[in-house]
PDB file of C-alpha atoms in Angstrom:
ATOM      1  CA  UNK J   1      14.181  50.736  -6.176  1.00  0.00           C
ATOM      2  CA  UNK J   2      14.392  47.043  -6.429  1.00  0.00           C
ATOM      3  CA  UNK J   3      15.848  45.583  -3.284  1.00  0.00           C
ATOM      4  CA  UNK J   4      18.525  43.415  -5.537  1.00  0.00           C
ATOM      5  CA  UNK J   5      19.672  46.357  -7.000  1.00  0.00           C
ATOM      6  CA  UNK J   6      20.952  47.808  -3.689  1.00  0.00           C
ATOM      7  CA  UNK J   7      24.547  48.294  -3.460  1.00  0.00           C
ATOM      8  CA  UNK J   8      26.646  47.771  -0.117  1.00  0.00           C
ATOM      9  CA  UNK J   9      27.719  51.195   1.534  1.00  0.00           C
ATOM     10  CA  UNK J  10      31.175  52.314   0.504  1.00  0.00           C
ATOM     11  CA  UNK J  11      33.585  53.414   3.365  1.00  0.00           C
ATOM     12  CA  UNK J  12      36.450  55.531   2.339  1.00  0.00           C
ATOM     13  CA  UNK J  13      39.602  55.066   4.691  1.00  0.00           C
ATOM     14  CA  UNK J  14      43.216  57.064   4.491  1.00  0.00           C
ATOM     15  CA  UNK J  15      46.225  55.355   4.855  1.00  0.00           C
ATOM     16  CA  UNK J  16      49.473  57.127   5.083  1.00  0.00           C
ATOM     17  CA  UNK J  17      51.732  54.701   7.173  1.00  0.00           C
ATOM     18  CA  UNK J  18      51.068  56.594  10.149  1.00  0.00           C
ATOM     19  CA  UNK J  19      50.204  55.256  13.135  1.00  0.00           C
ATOM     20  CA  UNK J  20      46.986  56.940  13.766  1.00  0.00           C
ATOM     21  CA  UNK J  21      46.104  55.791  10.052  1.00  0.00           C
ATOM     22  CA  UNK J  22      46.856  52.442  10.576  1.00  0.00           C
ATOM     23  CA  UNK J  23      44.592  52.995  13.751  1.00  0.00           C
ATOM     24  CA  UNK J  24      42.060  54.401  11.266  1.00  0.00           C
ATOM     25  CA  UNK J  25      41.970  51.366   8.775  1.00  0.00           C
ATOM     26  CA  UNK J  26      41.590  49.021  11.884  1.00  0.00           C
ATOM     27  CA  UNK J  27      38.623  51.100  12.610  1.00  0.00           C
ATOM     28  CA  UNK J  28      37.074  51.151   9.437  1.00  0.00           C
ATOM     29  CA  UNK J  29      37.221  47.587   8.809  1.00  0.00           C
ATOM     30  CA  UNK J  30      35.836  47.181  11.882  1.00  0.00           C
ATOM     31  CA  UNK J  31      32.677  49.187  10.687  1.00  0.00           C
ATOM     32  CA  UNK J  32      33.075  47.680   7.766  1.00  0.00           C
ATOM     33  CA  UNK J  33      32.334  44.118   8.637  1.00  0.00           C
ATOM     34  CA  UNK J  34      29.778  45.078  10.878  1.00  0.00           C
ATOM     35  CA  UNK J  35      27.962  46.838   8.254  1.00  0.00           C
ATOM     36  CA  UNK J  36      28.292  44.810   5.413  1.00  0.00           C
ATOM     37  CA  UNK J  37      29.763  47.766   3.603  1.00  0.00           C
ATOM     38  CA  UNK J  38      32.759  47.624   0.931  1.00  0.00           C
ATOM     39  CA  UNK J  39      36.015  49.347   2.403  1.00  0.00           C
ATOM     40  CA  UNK J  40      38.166  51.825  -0.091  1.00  0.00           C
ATOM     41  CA  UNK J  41      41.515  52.016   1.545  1.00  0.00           C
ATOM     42  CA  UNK J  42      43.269  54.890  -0.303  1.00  0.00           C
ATOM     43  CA  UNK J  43      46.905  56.391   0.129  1.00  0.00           C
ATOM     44  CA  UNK J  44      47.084  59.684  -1.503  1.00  0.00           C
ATOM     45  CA  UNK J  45      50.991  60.749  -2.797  1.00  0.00           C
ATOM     46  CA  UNK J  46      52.371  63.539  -4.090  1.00  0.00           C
ATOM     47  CA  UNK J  47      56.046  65.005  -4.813  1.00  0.00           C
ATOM     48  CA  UNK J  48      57.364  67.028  -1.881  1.00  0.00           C
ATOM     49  CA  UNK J  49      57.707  70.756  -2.783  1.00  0.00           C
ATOM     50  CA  UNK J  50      61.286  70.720  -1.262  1.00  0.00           C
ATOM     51  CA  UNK J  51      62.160  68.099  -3.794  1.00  0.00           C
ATOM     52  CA  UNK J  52      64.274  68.991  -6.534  1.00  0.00           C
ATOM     53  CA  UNK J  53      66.334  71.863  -4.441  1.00  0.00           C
ATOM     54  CA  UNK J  54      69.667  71.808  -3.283  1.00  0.00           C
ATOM     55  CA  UNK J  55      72.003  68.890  -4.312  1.00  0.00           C
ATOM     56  CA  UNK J  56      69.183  66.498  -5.568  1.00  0.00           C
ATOM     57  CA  UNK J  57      70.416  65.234  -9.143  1.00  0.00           C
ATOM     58  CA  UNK J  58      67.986  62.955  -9.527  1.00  0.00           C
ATOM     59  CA  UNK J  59      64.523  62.416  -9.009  1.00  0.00           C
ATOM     60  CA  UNK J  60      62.440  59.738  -8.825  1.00  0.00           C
ATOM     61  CA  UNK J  61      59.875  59.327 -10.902  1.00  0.00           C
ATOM     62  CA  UNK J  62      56.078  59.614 -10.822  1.00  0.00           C
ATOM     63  CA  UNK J  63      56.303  56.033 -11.589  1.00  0.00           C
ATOM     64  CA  UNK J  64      58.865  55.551  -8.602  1.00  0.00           C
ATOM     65  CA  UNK J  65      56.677  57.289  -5.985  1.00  0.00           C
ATOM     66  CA  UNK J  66      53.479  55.199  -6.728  1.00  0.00           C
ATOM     67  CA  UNK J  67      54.733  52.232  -6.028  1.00  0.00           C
ATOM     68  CA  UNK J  68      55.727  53.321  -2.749  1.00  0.00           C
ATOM     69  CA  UNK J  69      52.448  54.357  -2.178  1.00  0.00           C
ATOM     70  CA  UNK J  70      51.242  51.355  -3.414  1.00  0.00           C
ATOM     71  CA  UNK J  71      53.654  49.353  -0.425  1.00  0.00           C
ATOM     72  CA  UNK J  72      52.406  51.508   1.484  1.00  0.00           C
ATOM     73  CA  UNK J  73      48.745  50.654   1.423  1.00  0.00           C
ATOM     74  CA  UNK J  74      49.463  47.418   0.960  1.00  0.00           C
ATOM     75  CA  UNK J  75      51.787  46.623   4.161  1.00  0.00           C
ATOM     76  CA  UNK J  76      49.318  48.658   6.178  1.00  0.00           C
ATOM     77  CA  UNK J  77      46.210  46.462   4.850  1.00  0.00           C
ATOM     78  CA  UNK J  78      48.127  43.093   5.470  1.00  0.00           C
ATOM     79  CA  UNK J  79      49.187  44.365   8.838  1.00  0.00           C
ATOM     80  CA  UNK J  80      45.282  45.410   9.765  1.00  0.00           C
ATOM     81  CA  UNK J  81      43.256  42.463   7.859  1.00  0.00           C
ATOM     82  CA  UNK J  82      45.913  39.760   7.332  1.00  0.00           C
ATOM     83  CA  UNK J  83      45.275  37.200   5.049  1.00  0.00           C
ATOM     84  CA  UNK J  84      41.125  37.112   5.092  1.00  0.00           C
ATOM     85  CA  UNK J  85      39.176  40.399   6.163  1.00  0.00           C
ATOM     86  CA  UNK J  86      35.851  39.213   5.569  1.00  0.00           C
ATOM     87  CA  UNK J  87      35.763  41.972   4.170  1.00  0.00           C
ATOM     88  CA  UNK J  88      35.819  43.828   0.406  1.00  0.00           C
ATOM     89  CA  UNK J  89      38.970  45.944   0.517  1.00  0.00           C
ATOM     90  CA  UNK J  90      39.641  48.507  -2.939  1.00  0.00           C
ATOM     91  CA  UNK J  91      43.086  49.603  -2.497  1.00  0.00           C
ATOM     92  CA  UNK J  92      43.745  52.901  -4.754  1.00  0.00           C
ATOM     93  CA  UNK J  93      46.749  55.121  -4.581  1.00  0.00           C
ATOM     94  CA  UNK J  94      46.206  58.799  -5.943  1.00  0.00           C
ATOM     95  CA  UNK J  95      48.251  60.690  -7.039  1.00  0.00           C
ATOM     96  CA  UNK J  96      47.280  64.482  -5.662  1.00  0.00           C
ATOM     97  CA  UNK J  97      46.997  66.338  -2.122  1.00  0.00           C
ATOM     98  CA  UNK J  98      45.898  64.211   0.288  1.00  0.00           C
ATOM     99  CA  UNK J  99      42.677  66.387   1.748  1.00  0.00           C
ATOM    100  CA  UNK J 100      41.749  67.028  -1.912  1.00  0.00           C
ATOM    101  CA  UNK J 101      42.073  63.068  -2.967  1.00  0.00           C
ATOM    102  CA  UNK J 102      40.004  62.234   0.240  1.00  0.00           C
ATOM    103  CA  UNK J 103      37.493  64.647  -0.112  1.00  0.00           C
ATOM    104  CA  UNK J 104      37.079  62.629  -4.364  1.00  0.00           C
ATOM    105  CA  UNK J 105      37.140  59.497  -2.826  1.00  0.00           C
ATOM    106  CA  UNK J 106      34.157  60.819  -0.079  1.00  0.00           C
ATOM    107  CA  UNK J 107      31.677  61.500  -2.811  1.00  0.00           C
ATOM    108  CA  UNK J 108      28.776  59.087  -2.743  1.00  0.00           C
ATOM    109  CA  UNK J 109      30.388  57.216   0.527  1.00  0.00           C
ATOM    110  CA  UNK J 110      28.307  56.411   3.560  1.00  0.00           C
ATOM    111  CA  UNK J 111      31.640  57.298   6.039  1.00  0.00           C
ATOM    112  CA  UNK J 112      35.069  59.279   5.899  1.00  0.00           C
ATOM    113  CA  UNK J 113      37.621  58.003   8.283  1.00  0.00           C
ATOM    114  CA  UNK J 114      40.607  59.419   8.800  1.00  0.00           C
ATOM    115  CA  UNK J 115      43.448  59.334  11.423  1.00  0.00           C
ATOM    116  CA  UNK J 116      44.664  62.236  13.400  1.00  0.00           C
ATOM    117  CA  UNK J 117      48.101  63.187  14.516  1.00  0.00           C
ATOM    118  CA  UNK J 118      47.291  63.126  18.496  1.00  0.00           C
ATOM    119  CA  UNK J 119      48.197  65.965  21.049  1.00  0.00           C
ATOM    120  CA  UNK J 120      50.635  67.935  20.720  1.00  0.00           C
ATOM    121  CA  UNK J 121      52.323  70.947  22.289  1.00  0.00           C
ATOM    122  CA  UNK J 122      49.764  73.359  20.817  1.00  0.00           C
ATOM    123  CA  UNK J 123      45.602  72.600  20.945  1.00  0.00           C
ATOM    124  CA  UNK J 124      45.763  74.044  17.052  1.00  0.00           C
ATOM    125  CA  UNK J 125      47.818  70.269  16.555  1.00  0.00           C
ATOM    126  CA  UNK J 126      45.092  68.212  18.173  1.00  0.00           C
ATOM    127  CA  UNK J 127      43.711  67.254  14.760  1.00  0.00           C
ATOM    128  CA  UNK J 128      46.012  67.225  11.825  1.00  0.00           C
ATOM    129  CA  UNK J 129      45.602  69.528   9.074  1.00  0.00           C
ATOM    130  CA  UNK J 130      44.334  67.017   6.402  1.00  0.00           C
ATOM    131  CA  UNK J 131      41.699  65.468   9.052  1.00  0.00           C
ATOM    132  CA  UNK J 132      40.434  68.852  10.013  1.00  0.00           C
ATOM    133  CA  UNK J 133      40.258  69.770   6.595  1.00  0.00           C
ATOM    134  CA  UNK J 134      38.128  66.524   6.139  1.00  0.00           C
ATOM    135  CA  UNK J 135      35.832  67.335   9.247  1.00  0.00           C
ATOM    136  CA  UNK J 136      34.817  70.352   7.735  1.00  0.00           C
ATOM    137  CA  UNK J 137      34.465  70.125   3.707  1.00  0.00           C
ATOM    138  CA  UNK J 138      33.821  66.369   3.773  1.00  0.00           C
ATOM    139  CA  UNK J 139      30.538  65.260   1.431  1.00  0.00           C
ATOM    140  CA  UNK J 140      30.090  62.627   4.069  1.00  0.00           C
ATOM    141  CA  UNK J 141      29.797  61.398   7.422  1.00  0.00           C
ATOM    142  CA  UNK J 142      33.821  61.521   9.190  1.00  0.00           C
ATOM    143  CA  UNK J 143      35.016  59.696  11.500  1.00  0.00           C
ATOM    144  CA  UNK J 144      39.183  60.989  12.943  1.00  0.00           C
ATOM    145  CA  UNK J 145      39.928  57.799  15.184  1.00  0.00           C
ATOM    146  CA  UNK J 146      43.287  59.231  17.388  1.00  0.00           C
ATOM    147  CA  UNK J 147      46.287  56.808  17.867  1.00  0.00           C
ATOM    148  CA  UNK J 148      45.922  55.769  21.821  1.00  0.00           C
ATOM    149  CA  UNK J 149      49.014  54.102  22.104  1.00  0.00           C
ATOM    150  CA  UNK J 150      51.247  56.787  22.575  1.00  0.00           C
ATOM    151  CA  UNK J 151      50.910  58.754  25.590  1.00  0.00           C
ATOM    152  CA  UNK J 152      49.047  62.133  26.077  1.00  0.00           C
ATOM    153  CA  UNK J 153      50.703  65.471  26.116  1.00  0.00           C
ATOM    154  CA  UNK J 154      48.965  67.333  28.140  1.00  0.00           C
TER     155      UNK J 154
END
């Protein structure tokens, strides 16, 4: 393979507006810029299942929901990298579950990262069910970076 042909390293990142994802994102464009590699930040949405019960008239729409992912992603991005990141950023919201969009956006990438949901009251909490999921099926290298600035449980 011809050395100009190489392609930078793609590192997928989640971003839900969680703290530990937001934690994540910092992370990953850490590695990013240290690596040279191209970041994909991606926020994965999907309609709640309790949605349309009960007193709900009206729903948003599909249309609705994506671009609140899309603020989202983009607040949390702004927030991690401000105006210049030195770094390549692909922002991409999904519509879909968020392990199964992840686990998509993983194929082909050098690294997964993810954030987790901390401690909890039970060690079954310690990773969240989307990051475990992503430990274990992930195509890819994974990387759960925990939210330190809230205090332990234990």
């Amino acid at each position: 393979m011809d050395v100009s042909e190489h392609k930078p390293d793609r590192i997928v990142v989640g971003v839900d507006g969680s703290a530990p994802s937001q934690r994540a994102l910092e992370w990953a464009l850490r590695e990013a810029a240290l690596t040279g590699a191209e970041l994909e930040a991606l926020h994965a949405w999907e309609v709640p299942a309790a949605y349309g019960t009960g007193m709900v008239m009206t729903l948003p729409s599909n249309e609705e929901f994506e671009s609140a992912a899309k603020q989202v992603l983009s607040r949390a991005i702004d927030q991690a990298a401000g105006n210049d990141p030195g770094v390549v950023i692909d922002q991409k919201t999904v519509a879909g579950h968020p392990a199964r969009v992840l686990m998509d956006a993983a194929e082909g990438a050098a690294l997964l990262v993810v954030g987790s949901r901390g401690h909890g009251g039970f060690v079954g909490t310690l990773v969240g069910s989307v990051s475990q999921y992503c430990v274990s099926h992930a195509p890819c290298p994974v990387v759960v970076v925990r939210d330190l600035s809230e205090k332990d449980q234990d």
